[in-house]
mmCIF file of C-alpha atoms and ligand atoms in Angstrom:
data_model
loop_
_atom_site.group_PDB
_atom_site.id
_atom_site.type_symbol
_atom_site.label_atom_id
_atom_site.label_comp_id
_atom_site.label_asym_id
_atom_site.label_seq_id
_atom_site.Cartn_x
_atom_site.Cartn_y
_atom_site.Cartn_z
ATOM 1 C CA MET L 1 0.000 0.000 0.000
ATOM 2 C CA PRO L 2 2.546 2.682 0.987
ATOM 3 C CA ARG L 3 4.590 1.993 -2.172
ATOM 4 C CA ALA L 4 1.488 2.078 -4.327
ATOM 5 C CA TYR L 5 0.624 5.479 -2.868
ATOM 6 C CA LEU L 6 4.134 6.848 -3.525
ATOM 7 C CA ARG L 7 3.985 5.580 -7.138
ATOM 8 C CA LEU L 8 0.584 7.230 -7.607
ATOM 9 C CA ASN L 9 1.824 10.464 -6.073
ATOM 10 C CA HIS L 10 4.904 10.497 -8.352
ATOM 11 C CA GLY L 11 2.765 9.716 -11.419
ATOM 12 C CA LEU L 12 0.356 12.549 -10.634
ATOM 13 C CA THR L 13 3.208 15.023 -10.152
ATOM 14 C CA GLN L 14 4.733 14.027 -13.509
ATOM 15 C CA ALA L 15 1.339 14.236 -15.238
ATOM 16 C CA PHE L 16 0.690 17.662 -13.752
ATOM 17 C CA GLN L 17 4.098 18.939 -14.931
ATOM 18 C CA LEU L 18 3.363 17.658 -18.406
ATOM 19 C CA ILE L 19 -0.091 19.284 -18.562
ATOM 20 C CA ARG L 20 1.263 22.567 -17.231
ATOM 21 C CA GLY L 21 4.079 22.403 -19.798
ATOM 22 C CA LEU L 22 1.625 21.851 -22.670
ATOM 23 C CA VAL L 23 -0.628 24.729 -21.570
ATOM 24 C CA ASP L 24 2.296 27.101 -20.929
ATOM 25 C CA GLY L 25 3.785 26.089 -24.291
ATOM 26 C CA LEU L 26 0.564 27.177 -25.966
ATOM 27 C CA TRP L 27 0.705 30.556 -24.232
ATOM 28 C CA LEU L 28 4.388 31.056 -24.934
ATOM 29 C CA GLY L 29 3.962 30.059 -28.580
ATOM 30 C CA LEU L 30 1.035 32.423 -29.181
ATOM 31 C CA ALA L 31 1.603 35.367 -26.816
ATOM 32 C CA SER L 32 3.101 38.557 -28.222
ATOM 33 C CA ARG L 33 5.883 40.271 -26.315
ATOM 34 C CA ARG L 34 3.304 42.853 -25.184
ATOM 35 C CA VAL L 35 1.222 40.078 -23.591
ATOM 36 C CA LEU L 36 4.311 38.624 -21.861
ATOM 37 C CA TYR L 37 5.156 42.074 -20.471
ATOM 38 C CA GLY L 38 1.509 42.480 -19.382
ATOM 39 C CA ILE L 39 1.578 39.183 -17.437
ATOM 40 C CA ASP L 40 4.813 40.273 -15.743
ATOM 41 C CA ALA L 41 3.430 43.710 -14.844
ATOM 42 C CA ALA L 42 0.149 42.210 -13.552
ATOM 43 C CA PHE L 43 2.018 39.633 -11.458
ATOM 44 C CA TYR L 44 4.299 42.202 -9.837
ATOM 45 C CA ALA L 45 1.379 44.619 -9.327
ATOM 46 C CA SER L 46 -0.215 41.872 -7.225
ATOM 47 C CA GLN L 47 2.926 41.549 -5.055
ATOM 48 C CA GLY L 48 2.552 44.332 -2.503
ATOM 49 C CA GLN L 49 6.000 43.760 -1.014
ATOM 50 C CA TYR L 50 7.809 45.659 -3.774
ATOM 51 C CA VAL L 51 5.949 48.839 -2.817
ATOM 52 C CA ALA L 52 6.103 48.289 0.946
ATOM 53 C CA GLU L 53 8.411 50.373 3.129
ATOM 54 C CA GLU L 54 9.350 47.518 5.490
ATOM 55 C CA TYR L 55 10.513 45.283 2.620
ATOM 56 C CA THR L 56 12.334 48.100 0.842
ATOM 57 C CA ARG L 57 14.250 48.922 4.026
ATOM 58 C CA SER L 58 14.975 45.234 4.785
ATOM 59 C CA GLY L 59 18.492 45.362 3.309
ATOM 60 C CA LEU L 60 20.395 42.731 1.372
ATOM 61 C CA THR L 61 19.712 39.027 1.855
ATOM 62 C CA ASP L 62 22.508 36.895 3.327
ATOM 63 C CA TRP L 63 23.632 35.582 -0.060
ATOM 64 C CA GLU L 64 23.616 39.100 -1.566
ATOM 65 C CA ASN L 65 25.583 40.395 1.417
ATOM 66 C CA ALA L 66 28.189 37.652 1.046
ATOM 67 C CA ALA L 67 28.655 38.355 -2.683
ATOM 68 C CA VAL L 68 28.839 42.127 -2.134
ATOM 69 C CA SER L 69 31.319 41.944 0.717
ATOM 70 C CA GLU L 70 33.555 39.560 -1.243
ATOM 71 C CA TYR L 71 33.501 41.278 -4.635
ATOM 72 C CA PHE L 72 32.158 44.846 -4.357
ATOM 73 C CA GLN L 73 34.108 46.264 -1.414
ATOM 74 C CA HIS L 74 36.106 48.705 -3.608
ATOM 75 C CA CYS L 75 33.148 49.859 -5.722
ATOM 76 C CA THR L 76 32.111 53.500 -5.434
ATOM 77 C CA ASP L 77 29.617 53.814 -8.339
ATOM 78 C CA ILE L 78 27.178 50.934 -8.609
ATOM 79 C CA VAL L 79 24.264 50.427 -10.991
ATOM 80 C CA VAL L 80 21.297 48.241 -10.008
ATOM 81 C CA THR L 81 19.070 47.078 -12.871
ATOM 82 C CA GLY L 82 15.594 45.554 -12.299
ATOM 83 C CA ALA L 83 15.754 47.493 -9.051
ATOM 84 C CA GLY L 84 12.052 47.252 -8.122
ATOM 85 C CA GLY L 85 11.217 49.749 -5.372
ATOM 86 C CA GLY L 86 14.913 50.229 -4.571
ATOM 87 C CA ARG L 87 15.697 47.620 -1.883
ATOM 88 C CA GLU L 88 19.220 46.912 -3.208
ATOM 89 C CA VAL L 89 19.768 50.590 -4.125
ATOM 90 C CA LEU L 90 19.017 51.694 -0.562
ATOM 91 C CA ALA L 91 21.086 48.887 0.991
ATOM 92 C CA LEU L 92 24.166 49.602 -1.137
ATOM 93 C CA ALA L 93 24.140 53.425 -0.987
ATOM 94 C CA GLY L 94 26.070 55.358 1.648
ATOM 95 C CA ASN L 95 29.559 55.096 3.133
ATOM 96 C CA GLY L 96 30.974 56.872 0.083
ATOM 97 C CA ARG L 97 29.070 54.756 -2.457
ATOM 98 C CA ARG L 98 26.710 56.205 -5.069
ATOM 99 C CA VAL L 99 24.042 53.936 -6.487
ATOM 100 C CA THR L 100 21.873 54.400 -9.566
ATOM 101 C CA GLY L 101 18.957 52.031 -9.984
ATOM 102 C CA PHE L 102 16.502 51.513 -12.803
ATOM 103 C CA GLU L 103 13.363 49.491 -13.245
ATOM 104 C CA PRO L 104 10.635 49.069 -15.912
ATOM 105 C CA ASN L 105 7.676 49.027 -13.479
ATOM 106 C CA GLU L 106 6.711 52.690 -13.081
ATOM 107 C CA GLY L 107 4.631 52.066 -9.941
ATOM 108 C CA MET L 108 7.666 50.619 -8.159
ATOM 109 C CA VAL L 109 9.853 53.537 -9.263
ATOM 110 C CA THR L 110 7.312 56.105 -8.047
ATOM 111 C CA PHE L 111 7.155 54.334 -4.679
ATOM 112 C CA GLY L 112 10.937 53.877 -4.429
ATOM 113 C CA ARG L 113 11.545 57.568 -5.065
ATOM 114 C CA THR L 114 9.521 58.457 -1.980
ATOM 115 C CA ILE L 115 11.883 56.286 0.084
ATOM 116 C CA LEU L 116 15.052 57.701 -1.516
ATOM 117 C CA GLU L 117 13.868 61.323 -1.375
ATOM 118 C CA GLY L 118 16.508 63.784 -0.186
ATOM 119 C CA ARG L 119 19.451 61.422 -0.765
ATOM 120 C CA SER L 120 22.221 62.529 -3.092
ATOM 121 C CA ASP L 121 23.861 59.083 -3.196
ATOM 122 C CA ALA L 122 20.904 57.058 -4.520
ATOM 123 C CA SER L 123 18.497 57.446 -7.423
ATOM 124 C CA LEU L 124 15.883 55.403 -9.238
ATOM 125 C CA LEU L 125 14.954 55.761 -12.924
ATOM 126 C CA VAL L 126 12.301 54.283 -15.179
ATOM 127 C CA ALA L 127 13.810 52.045 -17.857
ATOM 128 C CA PRO L 128 12.427 50.254 -20.894
ATOM 129 C CA ARG L 129 11.852 46.514 -20.357
ATOM 130 C CA ASP L 130 14.901 44.415 -21.282
ATOM 131 C CA GLY L 131 17.001 47.559 -21.697
ATOM 132 C CA TRP L 132 18.834 50.495 -20.224
ATOM 133 C CA PRO L 133 17.493 54.055 -19.877
ATOM 134 C CA ALA L 134 19.456 56.800 -21.654
ATOM 135 C CA LEU L 135 22.298 57.096 -19.172
ATOM 136 C CA ASP L 136 25.625 58.703 -19.957
ATOM 137 C CA ALA L 137 27.533 57.240 -17.017
ATOM 138 C CA THR L 138 30.173 54.665 -16.203
ATOM 139 C CA PHE L 139 30.088 52.412 -13.139
ATOM 140 C CA ASP L 140 32.565 50.192 -11.321
ATOM 141 C CA GLY L 141 30.044 47.568 -10.204
ATOM 142 C CA ALA L 142 26.672 46.222 -11.403
ATOM 143 C CA VAL L 143 23.906 44.341 -9.645
ATOM 144 C CA ILE L 144 21.268 42.819 -11.908
ATOM 145 C CA GLY L 145 18.387 43.118 -9.418
ATOM 146 C CA TRP L 146 17.176 39.946 -7.734
ATOM 147 C CA GLY L 147 15.640 37.548 -10.280
ATOM 148 C CA SER L 148 15.143 40.187 -12.997
ATOM 149 C CA TYR L 149 17.543 38.659 -15.563
ATOM 150 C CA THR L 150 15.440 35.497 -15.629
ATOM 151 C CA HIS L 151 12.452 37.572 -16.912
ATOM 152 C CA ILE L 152 14.182 38.882 -20.046
ATOM 153 C CA ALA L 153 12.591 36.759 -22.775
ATOM 154 C CA GLY L 154 15.025 35.219 -25.245
ATOM 155 C CA ARG L 155 18.770 34.615 -25.242
ATOM 156 C CA ARG L 156 19.509 37.322 -27.812
ATOM 157 C CA ARG L 157 17.735 39.985 -25.727
ATOM 158 C CA ARG L 158 19.448 38.835 -22.537
ATOM 159 C CA VAL L 159 22.894 38.986 -24.133
ATOM 160 C CA ASP L 160 22.090 42.424 -25.645
ATOM 161 C CA PHE L 161 21.104 43.584 -22.153
ATOM 162 C CA LEU L 162 24.390 42.282 -20.700
ATOM 163 C CA ARG L 163 26.328 43.947 -23.529
ATOM 164 C CA GLN L 164 24.667 47.281 -22.733
ATOM 165 C CA THR L 165 25.617 46.701 -19.102
ATOM 166 C CA ARG L 166 29.208 45.871 -20.086
ATOM 167 C CA SER L 167 29.434 49.100 -22.129
ATOM 168 C CA HIS L 168 28.728 51.117 -18.938
ATOM 169 C CA LEU L 169 31.349 49.342 -16.793
ATOM 170 C CA VAL L 170 35.073 49.829 -16.444
ATOM 171 C CA ALA L 171 37.122 46.678 -17.090
ATOM 172 C CA GLY L 172 37.450 44.504 -14.007
ATOM 173 C CA SER L 173 34.077 45.579 -12.523
ATOM 174 C CA PRO L 174 32.092 42.885 -10.705
ATOM 175 C CA LEU L 175 28.558 41.978 -11.789
ATOM 176 C CA LEU L 176 26.064 40.099 -9.598
ATOM 177 C CA VAL L 177 23.255 38.248 -11.392
ATOM 178 C CA SER L 178 20.668 35.865 -9.933
ATOM 179 C CA VAL L 179 18.499 33.403 -11.864
ATOM 180 C CA TYR L 180 15.966 30.596 -11.657
ATOM 181 C CA THR L 181 17.553 27.216 -12.360
ATOM 182 C CA ARG L 182 16.552 23.797 -13.680
ATOM 183 C CA PRO L 183 18.164 20.383 -13.950
ATOM 184 C CA SER L 184 19.336 19.980 -17.566
ATOM 185 C CA ARG L 185 16.121 18.419 -19.025
ATOM 186 C CA THR L 186 12.847 18.774 -17.160
ATOM 187 C CA ARG L 187 9.565 17.282 -18.353
ATOM 188 C CA TYR L 188 7.865 20.684 -17.932
ATOM 189 C CA HIS L 189 10.401 22.571 -20.055
ATOM 190 C CA ARG L 190 10.511 19.903 -22.751
ATOM 191 C CA ALA L 191 6.717 20.059 -23.027
ATOM 192 C CA VAL L 192 6.787 23.882 -23.235
ATOM 193 C CA ARG L 193 9.324 23.808 -26.059
ATOM 194 C CA TRP L 194 7.551 20.994 -27.897
ATOM 195 C CA VAL L 195 4.332 23.043 -28.128
ATOM 196 C CA ALA L 196 5.750 26.574 -28.342
ATOM 197 C CA GLN L 197 8.523 26.027 -30.917
ATOM 198 C CA PRO L 198 6.305 25.239 -33.968
ATOM 199 C CA LEU L 199 3.791 27.948 -33.009
ATOM 200 C CA ARG L 200 6.574 30.534 -32.799
ATOM 201 C CA ALA L 201 7.993 29.347 -36.136
ATOM 202 C CA LEU L 202 4.531 29.767 -37.746
ATOM 203 C CA ARG L 203 4.354 33.315 -36.367
ATOM 204 C CA ARG L 204 7.985 33.940 -37.422
ATOM 205 C CA GLY L 205 8.721 34.873 -33.810
ATOM 206 C CA ALA L 206 11.937 34.553 -31.804
ATOM 207 C CA PRO L 207 12.970 30.924 -31.156
ATOM 208 C CA ILE L 208 12.104 29.121 -27.916
ATOM 209 C CA ASP L 209 14.942 27.761 -25.788
ATOM 210 C CA LEU L 210 14.829 24.785 -23.464
ATOM 211 C CA GLY L 211 14.264 26.408 -20.047
ATOM 212 C CA ASP L 212 11.700 28.984 -21.268
ATOM 213 C CA GLY L 213 8.420 28.856 -19.367
ATOM 214 C CA PHE L 214 6.216 30.673 -16.862
ATOM 215 C CA ALA L 215 6.655 31.052 -13.103
ATOM 216 C CA PRO L 216 3.920 32.426 -13.358
ATOM 217 C CA MET L 217 5.282 35.333 -15.501
ATOM 218 C CA TYR L 218 7.822 34.596 -18.274
ATOM 219 C CA ALA L 219 10.972 33.088 -16.798
ATOM 220 C CA HIS L 220 13.957 31.342 -18.301
ATOM 221 C CA HIS L 221 15.291 28.630 -15.987
ATOM 222 C CA PHE L 222 19.060 28.316 -16.418
ATOM 223 C CA THR L 223 21.786 25.750 -16.082
ATOM 224 C CA ARG L 224 25.142 27.071 -14.875
ATOM 225 C CA GLU L 225 26.650 26.457 -18.337
ATOM 226 C CA GLU L 226 23.954 28.504 -20.101
ATOM 227 C CA LEU L 227 24.460 31.476 -17.806
ATOM 228 C CA ALA L 228 28.261 31.263 -18.160
ATOM 229 C CA ALA L 229 27.910 31.238 -21.977
ATOM 230 C CA GLU L 230 25.580 34.280 -22.010
ATOM 231 C CA LEU L 231 27.977 36.168 -19.741
ATOM 232 C CA ALA L 232 30.957 35.247 -21.943
ATOM 233 C CA ASP L 233 29.127 36.385 -25.122
ATOM 234 C CA ALA L 234 28.638 39.798 -23.516
ATOM 235 C CA GLY L 235 32.214 40.272 -22.276
ATOM 236 C CA PHE L 236 32.026 38.891 -18.729
ATOM 237 C CA ARG L 237 33.990 36.046 -17.104
ATOM 238 C CA LEU L 238 32.112 33.926 -14.585
ATOM 239 C CA GLU L 239 34.000 34.054 -11.276
ATOM 240 C CA VAL L 240 31.704 32.218 -8.919
ATOM 241 C CA TRP L 241 28.429 30.276 -9.173
ATOM 242 C CA ARG L 242 26.369 29.528 -6.072
ATOM 243 C CA PRO L 243 23.196 27.507 -6.722
ATOM 244 C CA ARG L 244 21.756 28.015 -3.223
ATOM 245 C CA PRO L 245 19.812 29.504 -1.477
ATOM 246 C CA PHE L 246 18.912 31.519 -4.607
ATOM 247 C CA ALA L 247 21.108 30.740 -7.612
ATOM 248 C CA HIS L 248 23.488 33.560 -8.455
ATOM 249 C CA ALA L 249 26.773 34.278 -10.128
ATOM 250 C CA VAL L 250 29.434 36.911 -9.777
ATOM 251 C CA ALA L 251 31.182 37.751 -13.041
ATOM 252 C CA VAL L 252 33.885 40.221 -13.951
ATOM 253 C CA ALA L 253 33.878 42.641 -16.916
ATOM 254 C CA VAL L 254 36.690 41.417 -19.139
ATOM 255 C CA ASP L 255 39.196 43.899 -20.558
ATOM 256 C CA PRO L 256 38.728 43.692 -24.368
ATOM 257 C CA LEU L 257 42.534 43.816 -24.777
ATOM 258 C CA GLU L 258 43.027 40.769 -22.539
HETATM 259 C C1 SAM J 301 11.838 39.667 -7.911
HETATM 260 S S1 SAM J 301 11.607 41.355 -8.407
HETATM 261 C C2 SAM J 301 12.978 42.079 -7.566
HETATM 262 C C3 SAM J 301 12.896 43.582 -7.418
HETATM 263 C C4 SAM J 301 14.086 44.171 -6.634
HETATM 264 N N1 SAM J 301 15.331 43.912 -7.326
HETATM 265 C C5 SAM J 301 14.131 43.595 -5.241
HETATM 266 O O1 SAM J 301 14.954 42.705 -4.987
HETATM 267 O O2 SAM J 301 13.339 44.022 -4.415
HETATM 268 C C6 SAM J 301 12.105 41.291 -10.130
HETATM 269 C C7 SAM J 301 12.112 42.623 -10.823
HETATM 270 O O3 SAM J 301 12.412 42.421 -12.208
HETATM 271 C C8 SAM J 301 11.691 43.369 -12.968
HETATM 272 N N2 SAM J 301 11.565 42.883 -14.344
HETATM 273 C C9 SAM J 301 10.656 42.023 -14.821
HETATM 274 N N3 SAM J 301 10.810 41.840 -16.138
HETATM 275 C C10 SAM J 301 11.865 42.595 -16.504
HETATM 276 C C11 SAM J 301 12.517 42.832 -17.749
HETATM 277 N N4 SAM J 301 12.085 42.244 -18.863
HETATM 278 N N5 SAM J 301 13.577 43.663 -17.776
HETATM 279 C C12 SAM J 301 14.000 44.253 -16.626
HETATM 280 N N6 SAM J 301 13.420 44.077 -15.412
HETATM 281 C C13 SAM J 301 12.365 43.255 -15.359
HETATM 282 C C14 SAM J 301 10.339 43.437 -12.253
HETATM 283 O O4 SAM J 301 9.621 44.603 -12.596
HETATM 284 C C15 SAM J 301 10.778 43.378 -10.797
HETATM 285 O O5 SAM J 301 11.013 44.655 -10.296
#
């Protein structure tokens, strides 16, 4: 009996993953980029924490703190992308450090500015999704805000985003990026690709990669190797990869003459 129950439980979990993969594949195959952005905006609008003062003042998480104290101690001008309501911006600013954050969700930026008001060492800008705002500045450290890289749909767009980031950094600058992960081949992601790939091809849309899916907004789930390759294509060298408690990497902006 107990074994029969465990087998049933496992079978149901697998079946559910498959069904979810087929349904999400349909959405990913048919949805325009505008719809994907809309799902993302609606999801984050429903998450009150990103416009809550207590959360915004809660500081860096332990894993962020460890990465920052190991790799960012000499940084004086840091950029935070996907900055939400400014949690990382606020935590990093001060003690001689200036921090510029940007974020596509205007509601979060409006809220964050009320928290940063009066500070000369921290600012928050509205940015286009997947991109940088017009910013004529160079930084010596970059934090891709918690989880935001995972929401940039498509490898080409993600690498373009990293290249823009690289163009604003001096050589040798550290970059912190955090992502959702997956084991190399999951049933869910294979089902998503199986359905979405032909639909995208019919619509002449951007290709689907294994790892694309919803969580519940668009999210690419990475392997370490995929993230290292995207970083390398944009001029960064992976220094450290820590899969837990929230997967993240620290990379370094490579000197083009190296
Ligand atoms: C998990 S929240 C983290 C926010 C903030 N960094 C923090 O830790 O409080 C992820 C952020 O990514 C942003 N985001 C979602 N899609 C994005 C995209 N395509 N390009 C840039 N940022 C995006 C969201 O608006 C949201 O602010």
